[in-house]
Amino acid sequence: MLQWRLKAFAHWLKLEEPKWPNVTYPPINYQDIIYYAAPKKKEQLNSLDEVDPELLLTFDKLGISLNEQKRLTGVAVDVVMDSVSIATSFKEQLSEIGVIFCSISEAIQKHPELVKKYLGSVVPMTDNYFSALNSAVFTDGSFCYIPKGVRCPMELSTYFRINAENSGQFERTLIIAEEESYVSYLEGCTAPMRDENQLHAAVVELVAMRKAEIKYSTVQNWYPGDKEGKGGIYNFVTKRGICAGDHAKISWTQVETGSAVTWKYPSVILKGDYSIGEFYSVAFTNNYQQADTGTKMIHLGKNTRSRIVAKGISAGKSQNSYRGLVRAGKGALNARNFSQCDSLLLGDQCGAHTFPYIEVKNKTAIIEHEATTSKIGEDQLFYCKQRGIDAETAVAMIVNGFAKEVMNQLPMEFAIEAQKLLAISMEGSVG
Amino acid sequence: MLSIKNIHANIDGKQILKGINLEIKAGEVHAIMGPNGSGKSTLSSVLAGREEYEVTEGEVKFLGKDLLSLPAEDRAREGLFLAFQYPVEIPGVSTTNFIKAAVNEKRKYLGQDPLDAVSFLKMMKEKMAMVEINQSLLSRSINEGFSGGEKKRNEVFQMAMLEPKLAILDETDSGLDIDALRIVANGINKLRSSDRAILLITHYQRLLDYIQPDFVHVLYKGKIVKSGTKELALELEERGYDFITEAADMANL
């Protein structure tokens, strides 16, 4: 493991920070970052009752009481707080059916053969600047293994939260779904207010074998900085999945409302024949937030299909970009892609951009791309007002309607949370 | 209920309304007719509170309150309803949810508790039967892909749900075929009541075959130039607007 990390570090030193995304931020001093920050509490926590009450409060604000959720909805939660997993629940119940769900540090200890085989197999350490940095210094994250034929009976969920000041969080997630298995994984992120910018450079790898299905949902609401654009999280994440076997399916759903700068492209490599990749995204930016997000669908196998639905909403002085690549390789006969990118502008000082890249290397592939840009119309607002609905409520309603197609992909309790988040993020964006 | 006194209004610096006076009492149905460009739709927009229109003179009292000082949403909550000539599409927002939000915003304003799901559904069922609208339309995004007739029927349905004190129907008959017109008019007739006033804005007399107004006013060049009973509408149908507009132009010379 150490060798692997050192190799990644050596490689990282040779790389230059990418400059191509449509975002600007001051240079990051990588020496200033604390790479490992354990919670300030001394002893190991044994139960959820011992979890920092502030963390529980954050959950409560979002309407997610961890205890309640545990009891009522049967969501297994693995809380990563400042790089170390504090509480992992339902582990026993899962282990009965052979599902492994633990922190990646535990997996390295207990399941070295799986980690060795798959870690870095989808996102090589040399992939990009931030993945190399992550490979060198990642501290913790989640590990998930679903054995052959098992349908994971509950939604697996991890809450990441960046807490200590100036701590970069470099978590690493690895999910492996064996043949004919199914898992739905939820990732939610919250961060309290911090003045200085924090760096978050995670790597997520998904491996889906023949007829396996992985559904990965993210709700990201990290601190976006204040109204003047001061502070906030830099969210530079590499997420990629591979449909390694035939008929495999990987589906990414993301609702991005936080972070000062987001740079993220959850992607799918469609290697197996008849495999399916999906990407559903809502990115909301307000004030001085910048988001450059999208996906890559790499069609390699025959009869592979992918679907992209990206909804960008910009308000304030924010910049919101969709950047996506659809590639059909020589052998990807009858590959099929449908992409839809819609942008909604609130106000006249924000920006929406679309950068679609399409590379097709065989004649049987069919690629479709649709894009729209719209503003919330005065007519729509007046119609709502005439029915007694004030402007703020009307805008929230219109935005949620705009994002509905993506929201519908989220598991129920997550969808409600995401709707609330959108409403919170939009506060004060109507003027 | 509604008292309009000497209203003058501009849009983009152009004067459209040049001194309108109108009194409407509870239970009455008034029709405002007039040739294109006479200011009919401007009048409805001004009453509903569209911000692009600037009222330069005059006042409007609605149920004793100064209507023009209220924002558009409060006018609606006070019981003023406008059925739009061109209802607006809002993708992704279901008609049912939209109406529910509207009903509950009004209740909140009036200090009432929001309707629970059961009571709301019950109310919907009743009103749906009244205006002959079916469920499938209501689960679709509001007005999106609706036919002209469906849009207008949906407006009348919303009127039924919101139970306004004053309903302004802006060219609700335009773009309807004869069957759709009959259904929409039937719906409106069922909503006539002694404590509700209705202001019909229309270009043609044919709507008035179905909905009998108590008073008819002719609007021309931003002023009401003639008022009468429903016989006036019939006369207009027969003789056109010219006999009135020419007289008005003569008087202004």
XYZ file of C-alpha atoms in Angstrom:
684
model
C 0.000 0.000 0.000
C 2.779 2.392 0.959
C 4.573 1.667 -2.292
C 1.390 2.376 -4.211
C 0.964 5.686 -2.430
C 4.584 6.693 -2.958
C 4.344 5.892 -6.629
C 1.219 8.027 -6.895
C 2.943 10.871 -5.052
C 5.971 10.706 -7.322
C 3.662 10.846 -10.298
C 1.671 13.747 -8.849
C 4.833 15.825 -8.484
C 5.335 15.528 -12.243
C 1.852 16.735 -13.101
C 0.498 20.188 -13.534
C -2.799 21.354 -12.225
C -5.374 21.288 -15.019
C -6.443 24.646 -16.380
C -9.081 23.637 -18.898
C -12.215 23.767 -16.746
C -14.366 26.860 -17.056
C -13.608 27.949 -13.495
C -11.213 30.316 -11.811
C -9.788 30.138 -8.315
C -6.610 31.332 -6.590
C -3.676 28.883 -6.632
C -3.799 26.236 -3.951
C -0.814 25.819 -1.671
C -0.671 22.061 -1.306
C 1.802 22.325 1.558
C -0.770 24.162 3.635
C -3.262 21.370 3.579
C -3.626 19.051 6.507
C -3.816 15.679 4.869
C -5.016 13.748 7.823
C -7.285 15.137 10.469
C -8.818 12.793 12.968
C -11.726 14.068 15.042
C -10.652 15.986 18.094
C -12.480 13.551 20.341
C -10.004 11.189 21.936
C -11.683 7.876 22.385
C -13.187 5.639 19.764
C -16.932 6.054 19.546
C -19.028 3.010 20.041
C -22.497 4.161 19.244
C -24.281 6.921 17.404
C -25.150 8.562 20.712
C -21.544 9.575 21.007
C -21.446 11.325 17.672
C -20.806 15.075 17.741
C -24.193 16.665 18.425
C -23.406 19.327 15.825
C -23.247 16.678 13.169
C -26.571 15.277 14.262
C -27.973 18.815 14.205
C -26.872 19.238 10.617
C -28.691 16.044 9.755
C -31.736 17.245 11.636
C -31.833 20.504 9.700
C -32.054 18.502 6.555
C -34.797 16.432 8.066
C -32.608 13.386 8.375
C -32.278 12.223 11.888
C -29.691 9.486 11.756
C -31.315 7.532 14.553
C -34.733 7.886 13.078
C -33.507 6.899 9.702
C -31.713 3.896 11.076
C -34.804 2.751 12.833
C -37.494 3.701 10.357
C -36.034 3.405 6.918
C -33.348 0.826 7.335
C -30.636 2.908 5.713
C -27.203 1.760 6.731
C -25.032 4.789 7.330
C -21.298 4.989 7.429
C -20.372 8.420 8.742
C -17.059 9.752 7.577
C -16.138 12.767 9.637
C -12.755 14.283 9.136
C -11.432 11.303 7.390
C -12.193 8.575 9.919
C -15.349 6.528 9.940
C -17.117 7.007 13.223
C -20.105 4.819 13.062
C -21.052 1.990 10.816
C -24.453 0.485 11.305
C -26.259 -2.521 9.984
C -22.938 -4.092 9.255
C -23.904 -7.365 10.836
C -27.176 -7.655 9.021
C -25.392 -7.030 5.759
C -22.611 -9.462 6.450
C -25.155 -12.263 6.828
C -25.907 -12.050 3.119
C -22.252 -11.556 2.295
C -22.340 -7.803 1.646
C -19.235 -6.039 2.861
C -19.831 -2.392 3.755
C -17.082 -0.751 5.733
C -14.532 2.002 5.664
C -11.828 1.591 3.101
C -9.157 1.545 5.796
C -10.865 -1.445 7.357
C -11.174 -3.088 3.954
C -7.437 -2.684 3.376
C -6.851 -4.558 6.630
C -9.510 -7.212 6.277
C -9.988 -7.716 2.557
C -6.601 -6.904 1.050
C -7.141 -9.211 -1.938
C -10.248 -7.304 -3.095
C -8.711 -3.911 -2.523
C -5.530 -4.859 -4.324
C -7.446 -6.226 -7.288
C -9.804 -3.307 -7.800
C -8.300 -0.175 -6.253
C -7.098 2.017 -9.072
C -8.514 -0.359 -11.681
C -11.110 2.149 -12.871
C -9.364 5.380 -11.992
C -5.636 4.725 -12.290
C -3.440 6.779 -9.993
C -1.977 8.374 -13.106
C -5.393 9.384 -14.432
C -5.288 13.041 -13.528
C -3.751 15.558 -11.187
C -6.266 15.190 -8.410
C -6.628 11.426 -8.633
C -2.866 11.108 -8.267
C -2.967 13.375 -5.223
C -5.827 11.361 -3.797
C -4.055 8.060 -4.436
C -1.020 9.335 -2.559
C -2.784 10.718 0.469
C -6.302 9.314 0.716
C -7.224 8.752 4.322
C -10.523 7.005 4.372
C -13.707 6.421 2.514
C -16.165 3.640 1.930
C -15.836 0.165 0.610
C -18.680 -1.891 -0.653
C -18.766 -5.433 -2.009
C -21.912 -7.144 -3.199
C -21.463 -10.840 -3.879
C -22.858 -12.695 -6.853
C -26.621 -12.790 -7.146
C -27.257 -10.651 -4.077
C -29.709 -7.784 -4.199
C -28.666 -5.453 -1.429
C -31.821 -5.123 0.684
C -31.175 -1.591 1.856
C -29.781 1.623 0.522
C -26.179 2.053 1.597
C -25.396 5.568 2.650
C -22.337 7.560 3.614
C -22.287 11.045 4.940
C -19.118 12.938 4.372
C -18.474 16.042 6.305
C -15.440 18.268 6.257
C -14.955 19.656 9.724
C -11.464 20.675 10.796
C -10.273 23.979 9.435
C -8.026 23.816 6.410
C -8.260 20.064 6.107
C -8.356 18.710 2.639
C -10.559 15.696 2.499
C -9.358 12.955 0.279
C -11.739 10.119 0.544
C -11.742 7.089 -1.594
C -14.751 4.987 -2.405
C -14.731 1.601 -4.049
C -17.871 -0.334 -4.893
C -17.814 -3.749 -6.471
C -20.987 -5.447 -7.654
C -20.468 -9.065 -8.640
C -22.533 -10.826 -11.310
C -26.276 -10.371 -11.122
C -26.126 -8.260 -7.992
C -27.721 -4.911 -7.243
C -26.842 -2.048 -4.951
C -28.087 1.480 -4.433
C -25.571 3.769 -2.790
C -26.238 7.234 -1.392
C -23.610 9.815 -0.777
C -24.536 13.030 0.997
C -22.212 15.804 1.930
C -22.470 18.702 4.338
C -19.895 21.151 5.598
C -20.221 23.910 8.168
C -19.082 27.458 7.451
C -15.386 28.109 7.047
C -13.768 31.260 5.800
C -10.855 29.754 3.991
C -11.273 27.584 0.989
C -10.998 23.873 1.550
C -9.979 21.316 -0.993
C -11.910 18.159 -1.505
C -10.454 15.722 -4.023
C -12.236 12.415 -3.793
C -12.019 9.399 -6.026
C -14.935 7.031 -6.488
C -14.618 3.797 -8.409
C -17.476 1.502 -9.346
C -17.143 -1.958 -10.852
C -20.242 -3.718 -12.201
C -19.883 -7.282 -13.418
C -22.227 -9.161 -15.776
C -25.882 -8.264 -15.205
C -24.981 -6.279 -12.091
C -26.475 -2.884 -11.402
C -25.055 -0.022 -9.352
C -27.109 3.056 -8.651
C -25.040 5.852 -7.127
C -26.789 8.959 -5.836
C -25.133 12.085 -4.513
C -26.529 15.132 -2.824
C -23.740 17.638 -2.362
C -24.311 20.790 -0.347
C -20.912 21.756 0.885
C -20.303 25.290 1.971
C -20.456 27.416 -1.196
C -18.782 30.505 0.251
C -20.581 33.648 1.354
C -22.415 36.195 -0.777
C -19.170 37.939 -1.723
C -17.608 34.676 -2.845
C -15.368 34.357 0.202
C -14.576 30.860 1.403
C -16.232 27.673 0.299
C -15.159 24.230 -0.762
C -13.179 23.344 -3.856
C -14.738 20.127 -4.978
C -12.451 18.387 -7.482
C -13.689 14.861 -7.727
C -13.016 11.938 -9.997
C -15.881 9.487 -10.249
C -15.926 6.666 -12.697
C -17.587 3.321 -13.100
C -16.992 0.427 -15.404
C -19.624 -1.937 -16.750
C -17.119 -4.752 -16.889
C -19.542 -7.494 -17.874
C -22.379 -7.855 -20.386
C -25.760 -6.377 -19.451
C -24.262 -4.441 -16.568
C -25.748 -1.091 -15.615
C -24.363 1.931 -13.807
C -26.487 4.930 -13.006
C -25.164 8.192 -11.531
C -27.577 10.703 -10.076
C -26.283 13.902 -8.585
C -27.775 17.006 -7.068
C -25.047 19.588 -6.650
C -25.967 22.712 -4.751
C -22.861 23.428 -2.712
C -19.124 24.109 -3.055
C -17.468 27.285 -4.276
C -15.928 25.480 -7.221
C -17.092 22.118 -8.529
C -15.169 20.098 -11.063
C -16.697 16.718 -11.475
C -17.580 14.243 -14.214
C -19.081 10.965 -13.033
C -18.415 8.678 -15.970
C -19.175 5.207 -17.228
C -16.998 2.928 -19.293
C -19.373 0.652 -21.191
C -17.139 -2.309 -21.786
C -19.571 -5.200 -21.589
C -21.970 -5.784 -24.481
C -25.507 -4.518 -23.876
C -24.332 -2.545 -20.883
C -26.091 0.672 -19.864
C -24.755 3.921 -18.451
C -26.896 6.725 -17.090
C -26.146 10.181 -15.757
C -28.768 12.398 -14.183
C -27.626 15.711 -12.824
C -28.960 18.883 -11.295
C -26.359 21.539 -10.630
C -27.461 24.701 -8.901
C -25.121 27.650 -8.519
C -25.755 30.939 -6.747
C -23.731 34.044 -5.784
C -20.130 33.432 -6.923
C -20.279 29.656 -7.208
C -18.731 27.967 -10.218
C -19.587 24.525 -11.460
C -18.038 22.658 -14.357
C -19.690 19.299 -14.338
C -20.927 16.612 -16.672
C -20.080 13.084 -17.617
C -18.193 10.806 -19.947
C -19.853 7.845 -21.583
C -17.244 5.646 -23.187
C -18.916 3.035 -25.395
C -16.647 0.074 -26.046
C -18.974 -2.952 -26.114
C -21.638 -3.771 -28.688
C -25.230 -2.594 -28.287
C -24.329 -0.382 -25.372
C -26.668 2.406 -24.392
C -26.239 5.602 -22.447
C -28.509 8.393 -21.364
C -27.516 11.807 -20.070
C -29.918 14.262 -18.503
C -28.182 17.353 -17.156
C -30.030 20.320 -15.690
C -28.075 23.422 -14.775
C -29.601 26.266 -12.812
C -27.635 29.476 -12.366
C -28.458 32.419 -10.150
C -26.610 35.438 -8.769
C -23.202 35.909 -10.383
C -22.504 32.220 -10.747
C -21.180 30.268 -13.693
C -22.585 26.867 -14.524
C -21.096 24.650 -17.219
C -22.001 21.269 -18.581
C -19.066 19.425 -20.085
C -19.636 15.962 -21.446
C -18.014 13.440 -23.687
C -19.783 10.678 -25.563
C -17.387 8.360 -27.309
C -18.306 5.324 -29.408
C -15.271 3.173 -30.121
C -14.632 1.121 -33.258
C -16.066 -1.993 -31.717
C -19.082 -0.331 -30.150
C -21.534 -1.484 -32.797
C -25.059 -0.103 -32.465
C -24.042 2.102 -29.569
C -26.841 4.452 -28.646
C -26.711 7.681 -26.694
C -29.255 10.288 -25.853
C -28.143 13.496 -24.166
C -30.265 16.317 -22.925
C -28.776 19.433 -21.383
C -31.071 22.139 -20.134
C -30.059 25.388 -18.511
C -32.219 27.712 -16.522
C -31.076 31.235 -15.722
C -32.302 33.283 -12.788
C -31.363 36.906 -13.175
C -29.081 38.534 -15.716
C -25.629 38.293 -14.154
C -25.112 34.537 -14.223
C -23.846 32.298 -16.967
C -24.746 28.893 -18.397
C -22.415 27.048 -20.743
C -22.547 23.728 -22.539
C -19.491 21.929 -23.879
C -20.545 18.670 -25.473
C -17.839 16.505 -27.026
C -18.897 13.680 -29.317
C -16.459 11.184 -30.812
C -17.856 8.416 -32.965
C -15.612 5.851 -34.585
C -18.166 3.538 -36.178
C -21.100 4.073 -38.471
C -23.706 2.091 -36.583
C -23.714 4.327 -33.533
C -26.591 6.729 -32.985
C -25.898 9.777 -30.849
C -28.492 12.402 -30.032
C -27.910 15.663 -28.242
C -30.588 18.135 -27.232
C -30.007 21.353 -25.374
C -32.153 24.220 -24.203
C -31.525 27.431 -22.313
C -34.354 29.300 -20.695
C -35.076 32.033 -18.241
C -37.892 32.058 -15.789
C -40.305 34.239 -17.675
C -42.095 37.287 -16.326
C -45.241 35.688 -17.706
C -44.718 32.552 -15.632
C -44.078 34.576 -12.493
C -47.107 36.759 -13.059
C -49.298 33.729 -13.661
C -48.204 32.309 -10.295
C -48.630 35.630 -8.505
C -52.128 36.034 -9.921
C -52.943 32.744 -8.234
C -51.668 34.050 -4.898
C -48.241 32.410 -5.049
C -45.437 34.869 -4.240
C -42.324 35.184 -6.373
C -39.987 33.221 -4.107
C -42.342 30.255 -3.831
C -43.062 30.448 -7.543
C -39.374 30.320 -8.454
C -38.806 27.349 -6.142
C -41.739 25.613 -7.781
C -40.555 26.347 -11.303
C -36.983 25.255 -10.508
C -38.154 22.030 -8.905
C -40.340 21.412 -11.932
C -37.332 21.988 -14.155
C -35.255 19.513 -12.137
C -38.023 16.960 -11.678
C -36.807 14.451 -14.241
C -33.572 14.103 -12.300
C -35.145 14.313 -8.837
C -37.376 11.398 -9.773
C -34.265 9.242 -10.060
C -33.379 9.766 -6.415
C -34.581 7.434 -3.685
C -37.657 8.895 -1.977
C -36.175 10.314 1.241
C -33.221 11.681 -0.666
C -35.487 13.405 -3.163
C -37.287 15.266 -0.386
C -33.975 16.341 1.095
C -32.747 17.480 -2.301
C -35.886 19.551 -2.883
C -35.413 21.281 0.467
C -31.785 21.907 -0.368
C -32.675 23.531 -3.660
C -35.117 25.771 -1.833
C -32.505 26.715 0.804
C -29.860 27.391 -1.839
C -32.219 29.644 -3.753
C -33.107 31.840 -0.813
C -32.587 35.439 -1.778
C -31.901 34.675 -5.420
C -35.146 36.330 -6.504
C -34.909 40.064 -6.522
C -67.349 45.453 -4.642
C -65.178 46.987 -7.339
C -65.057 50.687 -7.908
C -62.845 52.026 -10.683
C -62.423 55.777 -10.793
C -60.799 57.674 -13.619
C -58.040 55.154 -14.290
C -55.258 56.197 -16.641
C -52.532 53.658 -17.455
C -49.399 53.498 -19.616
C -47.205 50.786 -20.982
C -43.748 51.708 -22.274
C -44.731 55.352 -22.053
C -47.760 54.870 -24.283
C -51.086 55.805 -22.775
C -53.657 53.023 -23.192
C -56.325 53.725 -20.601
C -57.590 57.286 -20.589
C -60.011 57.572 -17.732
C -62.070 54.474 -17.008
C -64.960 54.573 -14.574
C -66.807 51.433 -13.588
C -68.833 50.209 -10.614
C -69.446 46.506 -10.120
C -71.580 45.093 -7.319
C -71.635 41.604 -5.857
C -73.729 39.186 -7.917
C -73.476 41.231 -11.107
C -72.066 40.123 -14.429
C -70.540 42.872 -16.544
C -69.264 42.481 -20.062
C -66.649 44.754 -21.549
C -66.607 44.716 -25.309
C -64.710 46.686 -27.830
C -62.661 46.556 -30.984
C -59.074 45.288 -30.965
C -56.631 47.655 -29.357
C -59.232 49.495 -27.337
C -57.542 48.635 -24.012
C -59.638 45.658 -22.837
C -56.702 43.431 -21.892
C -54.808 46.376 -20.419
C -57.682 46.938 -18.043
C -57.564 43.331 -16.831
C -53.760 43.489 -16.461
C -53.948 46.696 -14.455
C -56.564 45.244 -12.135
C -54.570 42.023 -11.640
C -51.357 43.939 -10.953
C -49.043 43.345 -13.879
C -45.950 45.410 -13.184
C -45.274 46.520 -16.755
C -48.341 48.730 -16.614
C -48.040 52.057 -14.897
C -51.135 53.638 -13.441
C -50.704 57.388 -13.766
C -54.034 58.575 -12.443
C -57.168 57.359 -10.711
C -57.978 54.804 -8.053
C -59.514 51.369 -7.648
C -61.300 50.149 -4.544
C -61.834 46.423 -4.143
C -63.949 45.366 -1.158
C -63.104 48.702 0.420
C -59.340 48.308 -0.008
C -57.007 50.328 -2.183
C -56.381 47.662 -4.817
C -53.514 49.405 -6.570
C -51.379 49.488 -3.434
C -51.478 45.690 -3.086
C -48.947 43.418 -4.795
C -50.410 41.034 -7.378
C -50.318 37.992 -5.083
C -52.251 39.806 -2.346
C -54.890 40.946 -4.821
C -55.362 37.282 -5.718
C -55.537 36.268 -2.057
C -58.126 38.980 -1.423
C -60.311 37.242 -3.968
C -59.483 38.723 -7.363
C -59.113 36.102 -10.051
C -57.995 36.581 -13.629
C -58.662 33.886 -16.217
C -55.852 34.486 -18.694
C -56.362 34.967 -22.376
C -53.136 33.034 -22.926
C -52.575 30.737 -19.933
C -48.865 30.171 -19.283
C -47.115 26.790 -19.423
C -44.939 25.769 -16.483
C -43.078 22.566 -17.339
C -42.632 20.019 -14.555
C -45.216 21.567 -12.224
C -48.331 19.434 -12.090
C -51.660 21.208 -12.352
C -52.832 19.608 -9.142
C -49.795 20.746 -7.162
C -50.026 24.214 -8.623
C -53.648 24.600 -7.620
C -52.973 23.126 -4.199
C -50.216 25.676 -3.623
C -52.539 28.468 -4.768
C -55.420 27.343 -2.554
C -53.194 27.004 0.498
C -51.390 30.318 -0.031
C -54.770 31.992 -0.029
C -55.865 30.127 3.098
C -52.628 31.129 4.834
C -53.245 34.780 3.959
C -56.731 34.544 5.396
C -55.405 32.931 8.561
C -56.818 29.478 7.818
C -55.057 26.132 8.136
C -53.925 24.514 4.910
C -56.306 21.958 3.451
C -55.297 18.394 4.160
C -54.930 15.985 1.266
C -58.327 14.354 1.782
C -60.319 17.605 1.896
C -58.397 18.926 -1.070
C -59.140 15.852 -3.155
C -62.786 15.987 -2.202
C -62.966 19.617 -3.258
C -61.203 18.797 -6.527
C -63.681 16.037 -7.321
C -66.657 18.349 -6.785
C -65.267 21.141 -8.913
C -64.054 18.792 -11.615
C -67.603 17.600 -12.157
C -68.823 21.180 -12.192
C -66.573 22.323 -15.008
C -66.331 18.984 -16.859
C -62.599 18.542 -16.653
C -60.962 15.168 -16.219
C -58.324 13.864 -13.889
C -55.716 13.079 -16.531
C -55.419 16.758 -17.422
C -54.762 17.688 -13.820
C -51.844 15.333 -13.355
C -50.043 16.850 -16.349
C -47.701 19.825 -16.122
C -49.751 22.972 -15.979
C -50.949 24.037 -19.445
C -48.069 22.193 -21.103
C -49.261 20.729 -24.369
C -52.884 21.548 -23.520
C -55.192 22.367 -26.412
C -56.770 25.811 -26.493
C -59.987 24.407 -25.070
C -58.171 22.511 -22.313
C -56.298 25.620 -21.256
C -59.473 27.656 -20.956
C -61.280 24.879 -19.143
C -58.336 24.671 -16.749
C -58.655 28.400 -16.075
C -62.312 28.003 -15.211
C -61.444 25.017 -13.033
C -58.923 27.115 -11.112
C -61.558 29.778 -10.707
C -63.892 27.173 -9.238
C -61.188 25.979 -6.846
C -60.168 29.454 -5.687
C -63.738 30.684 -5.207
C -62.962 34.332 -5.991
C -65.056 37.343 -5.077
C -64.369 38.936 -8.429
C -63.506 36.930 -11.523
C -62.160 38.679 -14.596
C -62.377 36.502 -17.683
C -60.093 37.853 -20.368
C -61.239 36.677 -23.800
C -62.025 33.292 -22.366
C -64.029 32.553 -25.494
C -61.187 33.189 -27.937
C -59.874 30.180 -29.793
C -62.700 27.895 -28.703
C -64.879 25.838 -30.974
C -68.584 25.793 -30.307
C -68.547 22.687 -28.065
C -65.655 23.915 -25.962
C -67.311 27.307 -25.687
C -70.512 25.729 -24.404
C -68.656 23.682 -21.760
C -66.607 26.660 -20.594
C -69.672 28.908 -20.493
C -71.649 26.299 -18.552
C -68.848 26.145 -16.026
C -68.860 29.908 -15.630
C -72.638 29.991 -15.274
C -72.447 27.477 -12.451
C -70.014 29.794 -10.722
C -72.394 32.730 -10.790
C -73.581 33.572 -7.327
C -75.017 36.426 -5.345
C -71.749 37.174 -3.571
C -69.536 36.952 -6.618
C -69.030 39.446 -9.406
C -67.882 38.517 -12.895
C -66.252 40.770 -15.448
C -66.274 39.298 -18.944
C -63.882 40.759 -21.446
C -64.734 39.750 -24.963
C -64.541 40.823 -28.529
C -67.539 38.860 -29.754
C -71.127 38.731 -28.768
C -71.368 34.931 -29.043
C -70.098 34.307 -25.480
C -72.992 36.431 -24.268
C -75.438 34.011 -25.875
C -74.349 31.574 -23.198
C -73.586 33.892 -20.326
C -76.203 36.592 -19.928
C -74.615 39.772 -18.616
C -76.432 42.321 -16.498
C -74.485 45.170 -18.056
C -72.525 45.678 -21.238
C -69.878 48.370 -21.721
C -68.096 49.357 -24.878
C -64.460 50.292 -24.504
C -62.919 52.385 -27.243
C -59.601 54.251 -27.285
C -59.106 53.724 -23.569
C -62.510 54.950 -22.445
C -65.922 53.458 -21.870
C -67.951 55.164 -24.563
C -71.279 53.426 -24.083
C -72.946 51.336 -21.401
C -76.186 49.408 -21.530
C -77.850 46.086 -20.901
C -77.488 42.886 -22.870
C -79.474 44.397 -25.721
C -76.482 46.594 -26.430
C -74.434 43.512 -27.197
C -77.038 42.318 -29.657
C -77.075 45.688 -31.324
C -73.298 45.567 -31.643
C -73.550 42.139 -33.196
C -75.941 43.468 -35.789
C -74.395 46.834 -36.560
C -70.723 46.365 -35.701
C -68.715 48.693 -33.527
C -68.707 51.460 -36.099
C -71.901 53.163 -35.088
C -70.524 53.672 -31.606
C -66.912 54.411 -32.474
C -67.853 56.916 -35.122
C -70.103 58.719 -32.679
C -67.302 58.720 -30.119
C -64.820 60.064 -32.630
C -67.262 62.767 -33.637
C -67.727 63.790 -30.021
C -63.979 64.070 -29.594
C -63.493 66.330 -32.581
